[in-house]
């Protein structure tokens, strides 16, 4: 790999999964600066290592509720440019909203824990976030799409597919690759979607994601 | 007003004299009379002798003491034996003046003879035997004497008129009468006595009945109530135990099996990448990876069914929010709950709301729904309301009947209002003592 290895601080209380993730990061050229098991250790490790990416479980000791999330929000308040990916056991829209609200949605990821086993997808999401992008779990997006069925009925099926992928934080190029169409075609779809939903036209993937998510949340 | 259940209750009713109660009471006293007489014959004789000797002034201390000892010994030795058939007969007779359930006290195990002297119930029966023995004059004689007295008073004019010259004046209770005019006060007193007779009989029978119930029966109402309270307590304990067990299983599965499975699936995912694409090994590992992913999804569903993790971690308000987010019908949640509620309550409320929202999505045709949760005065109320077509019937296998049982276990209730044309509101009320320490 040509690029500088991304330095990661990993927080996950399950030893097996922590080791598995550390191995995964090594395999894909990330450098694991620290792998810890609770939120306090996470905050200390971030202060010490100044990593390029934080990956943390939401549910951690001692309370096993949302320690990881609160630590993530704190870290983002201290440093809005710190890329953070949180792993959640279940979809909690409030969590996603809390996170996306911090630092203008730049360099943030909210993924379900089960997603880590789709190795390449997961790594793709991490790299996107490390580069300042957004990664929203497909399940979060699909729930949002389902709830806004009526206003979305103006979209064609293909446009809805494209909308879902943009909402997850994908670039036009990635959408084109995933849907096996040309990037120009994706651009055309995106333009149509934004027009139909009365959203501002923008080339900035990040702002586009936030606008779409804000729209979907209603 | 309700029909009186006992003679004592009947005593307060205006229609007593024309009701069947005085007759029942009289019949009751008539059946008690031989019992009282028998009890008296066995247990009372030494005491009567004692009383007579003392009244006559001829009894020395020694003689009195001997009579008393004999009396006590009779009660202690024979009392428990004669009281058994007496009590049986008295319980049968009790039905006439007490229409409540009559249950004999349960007999303790062991040989009959021994239990008669050891069982507290047998002691109470002996006490009953003593009571009727000593109350026998009143029980047996009061009503007949009153009848005779009243009859004589009322008939006194006739008696006076029937006299031939030279006969002695007619002797009545308080004096002698020889003219019809003198009999008038007696006639009116006799009429009053006659009018009081039903009350007297009912009172005596009622007091005897109350004493017999207290001494001879197992007070079934209270026993039953105590038993019911205990049953419902143990049902709650059982439900709590199930809840604790569910929590434990959920934690075990989550911290154990689920973590391992994710680790394994991750390894398979990595191995898949390290194998040359298109090789037989890659295909096999790829298949294994897919199967492991399916298994992860299944295990997640299973754990969710046992106890949703969000409920365990964050409580009812958050879990209701998640339910709403996952619902295909737009749902607003208004849950104002401070702190955590008891696990069983959270769990029950959650599953009722989940089932209700499933029904909303499947059957109601609603465009939107609303979930409200509040705790007031130790009662959690959860409403699930939709703007659909209504007409929901809990009997039509909507899964709500099963939930009603779970609600009942917590001492709560479930209410459904669903007129044709809507709207449908399902409400569940669950008593809870708010537990802030979670």
Short mmCIF file of C-alpha atoms in Angstrom, two decimals, chain B:
data_model
loop_
_atom_site.label_atom_id
_atom_site.label_comp_id
_atom_site.label_asym_id
_atom_site.label_seq_id
_atom_site.Cartn_x
_atom_site.Cartn_y
_atom_site.Cartn_z
CA UNK B 1 -80.40 -4.93 49.40
CA UNK B 2 -78.86 -8.36 49.25
CA UNK B 3 -80.50 -11.32 50.83
CA UNK B 4 -79.11 -11.64 54.38
CA UNK B 5 -76.71 -14.55 54.70
CA UNK B 6 -76.92 -15.09 58.44
CA UNK B 7 -79.53 -14.75 61.15
CA UNK B 8 -77.59 -11.85 62.65
CA UNK B 9 -77.65 -10.03 59.32
CA UNK B 10 -81.37 -10.74 59.02
CA UNK B 11 -81.90 -9.16 62.42
CA UNK B 12 -81.41 -5.69 61.02
CA UNK B 13 -84.00 -6.09 58.26
CA UNK B 14 -87.40 -4.46 58.52
CA UNK B 15 -89.19 -7.43 57.03
CA UNK B 16 -87.76 -9.88 59.55
CA UNK B 17 -91.09 -10.76 61.27
CA UNK B 18 -92.69 -11.74 57.96
CA UNK B 19 -89.60 -13.48 56.58
CA UNK B 20 -88.64 -17.11 57.00
CA UNK B 21 -85.76 -16.23 59.30
CA UNK B 22 -87.63 -16.41 62.67
CA UNK B 23 -88.98 -19.84 61.73
CA UNK B 24 -85.54 -20.98 60.66
CA UNK B 25 -84.15 -19.60 63.89
CA UNK B 26 -86.78 -21.41 65.94
CA UNK B 27 -86.09 -24.65 64.13
CA UNK B 28 -82.40 -24.12 64.66
CA UNK B 29 -82.86 -23.61 68.40
CA UNK B 30 -85.02 -26.71 68.47
CA UNK B 31 -82.19 -28.76 66.94
CA UNK B 32 -79.63 -27.17 69.24
CA UNK B 33 -81.68 -28.04 72.32
CA UNK B 34 -80.81 -31.76 72.41
CA UNK B 35 -77.15 -30.95 71.75
CA UNK B 36 -77.12 -28.43 74.57
CA UNK B 37 -78.90 -30.89 76.82
CA UNK B 38 -76.41 -33.65 76.02
CA UNK B 39 -73.45 -31.33 76.61
CA UNK B 40 -74.96 -30.24 79.86
CA UNK B 41 -75.63 -33.81 80.96
CA UNK B 42 -72.01 -34.82 80.41
CA UNK B 43 -70.14 -31.71 81.45
CA UNK B 44 -72.45 -29.54 83.51
CA UNK B 45 -73.66 -31.72 86.38
CA UNK B 46 -70.81 -31.16 88.90
CA UNK B 47 -71.04 -27.42 88.37
CA UNK B 48 -74.77 -27.34 88.94
CA UNK B 49 -74.34 -29.35 92.10
CA UNK B 50 -71.62 -26.94 93.16
CA UNK B 51 -73.84 -23.95 92.43
CA UNK B 52 -76.73 -25.49 94.33
CA UNK B 53 -74.57 -26.33 97.35
CA UNK B 54 -73.05 -22.87 97.42
CA UNK B 55 -76.46 -21.25 97.06
CA UNK B 56 -77.73 -23.47 99.87
CA UNK B 57 -74.77 -22.31 102.01
CA UNK B 58 -73.94 -25.91 103.00
CA UNK B 59 -70.80 -26.42 101.02
CA UNK B 60 -67.42 -26.39 102.72
CA UNK B 61 -64.23 -25.32 100.97
CA UNK B 62 -63.12 -28.92 100.58
CA UNK B 63 -66.35 -30.06 99.01
CA UNK B 64 -66.39 -27.08 96.63
CA UNK B 65 -62.82 -27.79 95.61
CA UNK B 66 -63.58 -31.45 94.93
CA UNK B 67 -66.65 -30.54 92.84
CA UNK B 68 -64.62 -28.06 90.84
CA UNK B 69 -61.83 -30.56 90.24
CA UNK B 70 -64.34 -33.16 89.10
CA UNK B 71 -65.92 -30.58 86.78
CA UNK B 72 -62.57 -29.59 85.28
CA UNK B 73 -61.51 -33.21 84.92
CA UNK B 74 -64.76 -34.03 83.14
CA UNK B 75 -64.21 -31.21 80.70
CA UNK B 76 -60.56 -32.10 80.16
CA UNK B 77 -61.11 -35.83 79.74
CA UNK B 78 -64.57 -36.26 78.27
CA UNK B 79 -64.90 -32.84 76.65
CA UNK B 80 -62.71 -33.56 73.64
CA UNK B 81 -64.51 -36.85 73.03
CA UNK B 82 -68.12 -35.71 73.28
CA UNK B 83 -67.39 -32.46 71.47
CA UNK B 84 -66.60 -34.29 68.21
CA UNK B 85 -70.12 -35.60 67.46
CA UNK B 86 -71.61 -32.43 68.96
CA UNK B 87 -69.54 -30.28 66.61
CA UNK B 88 -70.50 -32.41 63.62
CA UNK B 89 -74.18 -32.08 64.43
CA UNK B 90 -73.85 -28.38 65.19
CA UNK B 91 -72.16 -27.73 61.84
CA UNK B 92 -75.04 -29.47 60.08
CA UNK B 93 -77.56 -27.37 62.01
CA UNK B 94 -75.62 -24.20 61.32
CA UNK B 95 -76.82 -24.20 57.71
CA UNK B 96 -80.27 -23.03 58.82
CA UNK B 97 -78.98 -19.72 60.15
CA UNK B 98 -75.78 -19.23 58.16
CA UNK B 99 -75.88 -19.49 54.38
CA UNK B 100 -72.18 -18.89 53.86
CA UNK B 101 -69.82 -21.73 53.11
CA UNK B 102 -69.30 -23.96 56.07
CA UNK B 103 -66.02 -25.82 56.10
CA UNK B 104 -64.91 -27.95 59.03
CA UNK B 105 -61.35 -27.31 60.10
CA UNK B 106 -59.00 -29.74 58.42
CA UNK B 107 -58.23 -32.63 60.77
CA UNK B 108 -54.55 -32.99 61.50
CA UNK B 109 -52.97 -36.32 60.57
CA UNK B 110 -52.58 -38.92 63.27
CA UNK B 111 -54.75 -41.31 65.29
CA UNK B 112 -58.17 -39.85 66.07
CA UNK B 113 -57.95 -40.29 69.80
CA UNK B 114 -54.64 -38.51 70.11
CA UNK B 115 -55.55 -35.62 67.84
CA UNK B 116 -58.69 -34.99 69.90
CA UNK B 117 -56.39 -34.05 72.78
CA UNK B 118 -53.70 -32.22 70.80
CA UNK B 119 -55.39 -30.45 67.91
CA UNK B 120 -56.19 -26.76 68.62
CA UNK B 121 -59.32 -27.20 66.48
CA UNK B 122 -60.52 -29.96 68.84
CA UNK B 123 -59.92 -27.64 71.78
CA UNK B 124 -62.16 -25.04 70.17
CA UNK B 125 -64.83 -27.71 69.67
CA UNK B 126 -64.58 -28.57 73.35
CA UNK B 127 -64.95 -24.90 74.18
CA UNK B 128 -68.11 -24.95 72.05
CA UNK B 129 -69.44 -27.92 73.99
CA UNK B 130 -68.84 -26.07 77.30
CA UNK B 131 -70.44 -22.96 75.91
CA UNK B 132 -73.68 -24.65 74.92
CA UNK B 133 -73.70 -26.67 78.12
CA UNK B 134 -73.70 -23.56 80.25
CA UNK B 135 -75.81 -21.47 77.90
CA UNK B 136 -78.29 -24.31 77.54
CA UNK B 137 -80.91 -22.80 79.91
CA UNK B 138 -81.07 -19.69 77.78
CA UNK B 139 -80.76 -21.50 74.46
CA UNK B 140 -83.35 -24.10 75.26
CA UNK B 141 -85.81 -22.31 77.50
CA UNK B 142 -85.88 -18.64 76.55
CA UNK B 143 -88.15 -18.98 73.54
CA UNK B 144 -90.60 -21.55 74.95
CA UNK B 145 -90.92 -19.59 78.21
CA UNK B 146 -91.55 -16.38 76.33
CA UNK B 147 -94.20 -18.13 74.24
CA UNK B 148 -95.95 -19.46 77.34
CA UNK B 149 -95.73 -16.15 79.16
CA UNK B 150 -97.00 -14.11 76.20
CA UNK B 151 -99.75 -16.64 75.53
CA UNK B 152 -100.93 -16.48 79.15
CA UNK B 153 -100.88 -12.69 79.19
CA UNK B 154 -102.84 -12.41 75.98
CA UNK B 155 -105.30 -15.04 77.10
CA UNK B 156 -105.72 -13.56 80.59
CA UNK B 157 -109.14 -11.88 79.92
CA UNK B 158 -110.47 -15.22 78.79
CA UNK B 159 -109.08 -16.85 81.90
CA UNK B 160 -110.71 -14.19 84.08
CA UNK B 161 -114.05 -14.56 82.29
CA UNK B 162 -113.91 -18.32 82.54
CA UNK B 163 -113.69 -18.11 86.32
CA UNK B 164 -116.54 -19.17 88.38
CA UNK B 165 -117.42 -17.17 91.47
CA UNK B 166 -115.42 -18.30 94.45
CA UNK B 167 -112.31 -19.27 92.49
CA UNK B 168 -109.04 -17.75 93.44
CA UNK B 169 -107.88 -14.75 91.39
CA UNK B 170 -105.78 -15.63 88.34
CA UNK B 171 -102.08 -15.38 89.17
CA UNK B 172 -99.99 -13.68 86.53
CA UNK B 173 -96.32 -12.73 86.59
CA UNK B 174 -96.54 -9.62 88.68
CA UNK B 175 -99.66 -10.12 90.63
CA UNK B 176 -103.17 -11.38 90.57
CA UNK B 177 -106.05 -10.24 88.45
CA UNK B 178 -109.73 -10.79 88.98
CA UNK B 179 -111.37 -8.39 86.47
CA UNK B 180 -111.00 -7.99 82.72
CA UNK B 181 -109.92 -4.39 83.27
CA UNK B 182 -107.01 -5.48 85.40
CA UNK B 183 -105.80 -7.80 82.65
CA UNK B 184 -105.41 -5.07 80.03
CA UNK B 185 -101.79 -4.12 80.94
CA UNK B 186 -100.92 -7.83 80.77
CA UNK B 187 -102.61 -8.18 77.40
CA UNK B 188 -100.59 -5.32 75.99
CA UNK B 189 -97.38 -6.69 77.53
CA UNK B 190 -98.21 -10.05 75.99
CA UNK B 191 -98.71 -8.49 72.59
CA UNK B 192 -95.34 -6.74 72.88
CA UNK B 193 -93.69 -10.04 73.85
CA UNK B 194 -95.33 -11.78 70.90
CA UNK B 195 -94.06 -9.09 68.57
CA UNK B 196 -90.57 -9.40 70.08
CA UNK B 197 -90.57 -13.16 69.76
CA UNK B 198 -89.25 -13.35 66.19
CA UNK B 199 -86.41 -11.01 67.15
CA UNK B 200 -85.59 -12.98 70.26
CA UNK B 201 -85.47 -16.28 68.39
CA UNK B 202 -83.44 -14.82 65.56
CA UNK B 203 -81.04 -13.13 67.98
CA UNK B 204 -80.44 -16.29 69.99
CA UNK B 205 -80.01 -18.41 66.90
CA UNK B 206 -77.80 -15.76 65.34
CA UNK B 207 -75.51 -15.44 68.36
CA UNK B 208 -75.29 -19.21 68.62
CA UNK B 209 -74.60 -19.44 64.90
CA UNK B 210 -71.83 -16.85 65.10
CA UNK B 211 -70.24 -18.64 68.05
CA UNK B 212 -70.52 -21.99 66.27
CA UNK B 213 -68.97 -20.54 63.11
CA UNK B 214 -66.11 -19.02 65.06
CA UNK B 215 -65.41 -22.17 67.08
CA UNK B 216 -66.30 -24.96 64.68
CA UNK B 217 -65.40 -23.87 61.16
CA UNK B 218 -62.19 -23.07 59.32
CA UNK B 219 -63.18 -19.50 58.46
CA UNK B 220 -63.00 -20.41 54.79
CA UNK B 221 -63.28 -16.87 53.45
CA UNK B 222 -60.14 -15.69 55.14
CA UNK B 223 -58.25 -18.88 54.46
CA UNK B 224 -59.21 -18.72 50.83
CA UNK B 225 -58.26 -15.08 50.57
CA UNK B 226 -54.92 -15.70 52.22
CA UNK B 227 -54.38 -18.60 49.88
CA UNK B 228 -55.25 -16.46 46.85
CA UNK B 229 -52.87 -13.74 47.93
CA UNK B 230 -50.18 -16.34 48.35
CA UNK B 231 -50.95 -17.87 44.96
CA UNK B 232 -50.77 -14.54 43.19
CA UNK B 233 -47.58 -13.69 45.07
CA UNK B 234 -46.01 -16.93 44.05
CA UNK B 235 -47.17 -16.35 40.48
CA UNK B 236 -45.43 -12.99 40.54
CA UNK B 237 -42.32 -14.55 42.06
CA UNK B 238 -42.40 -17.14 39.32
CA UNK B 239 -42.75 -14.49 36.65
CA UNK B 240 -39.90 -12.52 38.21
CA UNK B 241 -37.79 -15.65 38.23
CA UNK B 242 -38.57 -16.21 34.55
CA UNK B 243 -37.64 -12.61 33.86
CA UNK B 244 -34.34 -12.98 35.70
CA UNK B 245 -33.69 -16.19 33.80
CA UNK B 246 -34.46 -14.50 30.48
CA UNK B 247 -32.05 -11.74 31.38
CA UNK B 248 -29.36 -14.25 32.26
CA UNK B 249 -29.86 -16.22 29.04
CA UNK B 250 -29.77 -13.04 27.00
CA UNK B 251 -26.52 -11.94 28.68
CA UNK B 252 -24.97 -15.38 28.32
CA UNK B 253 -25.86 -15.62 24.65
CA UNK B 254 -24.76 -12.10 23.97
CA UNK B 255 -21.48 -12.19 25.85
CA UNK B 256 -20.69 -15.75 24.87
CA UNK B 257 -22.11 -17.35 21.78
CA UNK B 258 -22.79 -14.15 19.87
CA UNK B 259 -19.31 -12.72 20.41
CA UNK B 260 -17.65 -15.98 19.43
CA UNK B 261 -19.82 -16.29 16.37
CA UNK B 262 -18.94 -12.78 15.22
CA UNK B 263 -15.25 -13.56 15.78
CA UNK B 264 -15.55 -16.79 13.81
CA UNK B 265 -17.45 -15.16 10.97
CA UNK B 266 -14.88 -12.41 10.82
CA UNK B 267 -12.10 -15.00 10.54
CA UNK B 268 -13.94 -16.77 7.76
CA UNK B 269 -14.38 -13.44 5.99
CA UNK B 270 -10.65 -12.83 6.22
CA UNK B 271 -9.79 -16.35 5.11
CA UNK B 272 -12.05 -15.92 2.11
CA UNK B 273 -9.98 -12.91 1.04
CA UNK B 274 -6.69 -14.74 1.48
CA UNK B 275 -7.68 -17.62 -0.79
CA UNK B 276 -7.18 -17.37 -4.54
CA UNK B 277 -10.52 -16.37 -6.07
CA UNK B 278 -12.20 -19.19 -7.98
CA UNK B 279 -10.36 -21.94 -6.11
CA UNK B 280 -12.45 -24.76 -4.57
CA UNK B 281 -11.21 -23.73 -1.12
CA UNK B 282 -12.41 -20.16 -1.67
CA UNK B 283 -15.85 -21.44 -2.66
CA UNK B 284 -16.10 -23.63 0.44
CA UNK B 285 -14.88 -20.94 2.79
CA UNK B 286 -17.17 -18.44 1.09
CA UNK B 287 -20.10 -20.77 1.71
CA UNK B 288 -19.07 -21.22 5.33
CA UNK B 289 -18.83 -17.45 5.70
CA UNK B 290 -22.33 -16.99 4.32
CA UNK B 291 -23.72 -19.68 6.60
CA UNK B 292 -22.04 -18.11 9.59
CA UNK B 293 -23.61 -14.78 8.66
CA UNK B 294 -27.05 -16.39 8.47
CA UNK B 295 -26.43 -17.96 11.84
CA UNK B 296 -25.50 -14.55 13.24
CA UNK B 297 -28.78 -13.11 12.00
CA UNK B 298 -30.71 -16.04 13.46
CA UNK B 299 -28.97 -15.78 16.80
CA UNK B 300 -29.64 -12.05 16.89
CA UNK B 301 -33.34 -12.70 16.26
CA UNK B 302 -33.37 -15.38 18.94
CA UNK B 303 -31.79 -13.10 21.52
CA UNK B 304 -34.15 -10.32 20.56
CA UNK B 305 -37.09 -12.65 21.14
CA UNK B 306 -35.82 -13.60 24.59
CA UNK B 307 -35.28 -10.03 25.67
CA UNK B 308 -34.41 -7.17 23.33
CA UNK B 309 -30.97 -5.92 24.19
CA UNK B 310 -31.93 -2.29 23.84
CA UNK B 311 -34.52 -2.90 26.55
CA UNK B 312 -31.90 -4.42 28.82
CA UNK B 313 -29.39 -1.64 28.15
CA UNK B 314 -31.43 1.50 27.84
CA UNK B 315 -34.90 0.79 29.16
CA UNK B 316 -38.44 1.05 27.92
CA UNK B 317 -38.44 4.56 26.42
CA UNK B 318 -35.46 3.81 24.14
CA UNK B 319 -36.82 0.38 23.24
CA UNK B 320 -40.18 1.87 22.28
CA UNK B 321 -38.28 4.34 20.11
CA UNK B 322 -36.51 1.50 18.37
CA UNK B 323 -39.81 -0.29 17.82
CA UNK B 324 -41.25 2.84 16.27
CA UNK B 325 -38.21 3.27 14.02
CA UNK B 326 -38.54 -0.27 12.77
CA UNK B 327 -42.27 0.03 12.08
CA UNK B 328 -43.35 0.41 8.46
CA UNK B 329 -46.13 2.74 9.63
CA UNK B 330 -44.85 6.11 10.90
CA UNK B 331 -45.04 6.05 14.69
CA UNK B 332 -44.56 8.89 17.13
CA UNK B 333 -43.40 7.95 20.59
CA UNK B 334 -44.12 10.03 23.64
CA UNK B 335 -42.56 8.20 26.54
CA UNK B 336 -41.98 10.23 29.67
CA UNK B 337 -40.41 7.81 32.07
CA UNK B 338 -37.86 8.85 34.63
CA UNK B 339 -35.39 6.11 35.30
CA UNK B 340 -35.89 2.42 34.91
CA UNK B 341 -38.92 0.32 35.74
CA UNK B 342 -38.86 -3.23 37.10
CA UNK B 343 -37.63 -5.66 34.46
CA UNK B 344 -40.83 -7.64 34.27
CA UNK B 345 -42.88 -4.47 33.76
CA UNK B 346 -40.58 -3.13 31.04
CA UNK B 347 -40.61 -6.45 29.29
CA UNK B 348 -44.38 -6.85 29.38
CA UNK B 349 -45.01 -3.28 28.25
CA UNK B 350 -42.50 -3.69 25.44
CA UNK B 351 -44.05 -6.86 24.09
CA UNK B 352 -47.55 -5.45 24.25
CA UNK B 353 -46.42 -2.38 22.30
CA UNK B 354 -44.53 -4.56 19.81
CA UNK B 355 -47.55 -6.76 19.22
CA UNK B 356 -49.84 -3.75 18.94
CA UNK B 357 -47.58 -2.08 16.38
CA UNK B 358 -47.37 -5.30 14.39
CA UNK B 359 -51.16 -5.38 14.30
CA UNK B 360 -51.27 -1.73 13.29
CA UNK B 361 -48.97 -2.47 10.35
CA UNK B 362 -50.75 -5.68 9.34
CA UNK B 363 -54.44 -5.07 9.83
CA UNK B 364 -55.33 -1.49 10.59
CA UNK B 365 -54.55 0.27 7.31
CA UNK B 366 -53.45 3.19 9.47
CA UNK B 367 -51.40 6.06 8.10
CA UNK B 368 -49.83 6.78 11.45
CA UNK B 369 -49.72 5.56 15.01
CA UNK B 370 -48.80 6.97 18.38
CA UNK B 371 -47.29 5.33 21.43
CA UNK B 372 -47.65 7.07 24.78
CA UNK B 373 -46.07 5.87 28.01
CA UNK B 374 -46.51 7.44 31.43
CA UNK B 375 -46.03 6.48 35.05
CA UNK B 376 -48.49 7.96 37.46
CA UNK B 377 -49.06 6.89 41.06
CA UNK B 378 -47.05 3.74 40.60
CA UNK B 379 -48.99 2.69 37.50
CA UNK B 380 -47.37 2.46 34.08
CA UNK B 381 -49.83 3.20 31.30
CA UNK B 382 -48.88 2.52 27.69
CA UNK B 383 -51.27 3.52 24.91
CA UNK B 384 -50.89 2.46 21.32
CA UNK B 385 -53.31 4.41 19.13
CA UNK B 386 -53.70 4.35 15.36
CA UNK B 387 -55.89 6.14 12.84
CA UNK B 388 -56.83 2.97 10.97
CA UNK B 389 -60.15 1.33 10.23
CA UNK B 390 -60.75 -0.14 13.69
CA UNK B 391 -62.79 -3.27 14.29
CA UNK B 392 -59.92 -5.11 15.93
CA UNK B 393 -61.13 -8.21 17.73
CA UNK B 394 -58.87 -9.74 20.34
CA UNK B 395 -60.58 -13.07 19.73
CA UNK B 396 -59.37 -13.29 16.15
CA UNK B 397 -55.91 -14.54 16.89
CA UNK B 398 -54.14 -11.20 16.88
CA UNK B 399 -51.80 -12.48 19.54
CA UNK B 400 -53.24 -10.09 22.07
CA UNK B 401 -54.94 -12.75 24.17
CA UNK B 402 -51.62 -14.34 25.06
CA UNK B 403 -50.29 -10.96 26.05
CA UNK B 404 -53.28 -10.36 28.29
CA UNK B 405 -52.07 -13.31 30.37
CA UNK B 406 -48.62 -11.82 30.69
CA UNK B 407 -50.17 -8.53 31.71
CA UNK B 408 -52.32 -10.29 34.30
CA UNK B 409 -49.26 -11.88 35.88
CA UNK B 410 -47.91 -8.45 36.74
CA UNK B 411 -51.28 -7.56 38.26
CA UNK B 412 -52.06 -5.24 35.36
CA UNK B 413 -54.77 -5.15 32.74
CA UNK B 414 -55.12 -4.63 29.03
CA UNK B 415 -57.92 -2.64 27.40
CA UNK B 416 -58.84 -2.47 23.75
CA UNK B 417 -61.12 0.05 22.10
CA UNK B 418 -61.61 -0.45 18.40
CA UNK B 419 -64.97 0.64 17.02
CA UNK B 420 -65.62 -0.08 13.33
CA UNK B 421 -64.18 2.84 11.40
CA UNK B 422 -61.53 3.43 14.02
CA UNK B 423 -59.60 4.70 15.75
CA UNK B 424 -58.06 1.79 17.64
CA UNK B 425 -56.53 2.32 21.06
CA UNK B 426 -54.84 -0.44 22.97
CA UNK B 427 -54.01 0.41 26.55
CA UNK B 428 -52.03 -1.58 29.03
CA UNK B 429 -51.79 -0.67 32.70
CA UNK B 430 -49.07 -2.23 34.79
CA UNK B 431 -48.48 -1.56 38.47
CA UNK B 432 -44.85 -0.81 39.18
CA UNK B 433 -42.69 0.59 41.88
CA UNK B 434 -40.33 2.81 40.05
CA UNK B 435 -36.81 1.61 40.51
CA UNK B 436 -34.31 4.29 39.74
CA UNK B 437 -31.27 2.21 40.38
CA UNK B 438 -32.28 -0.01 37.44
#
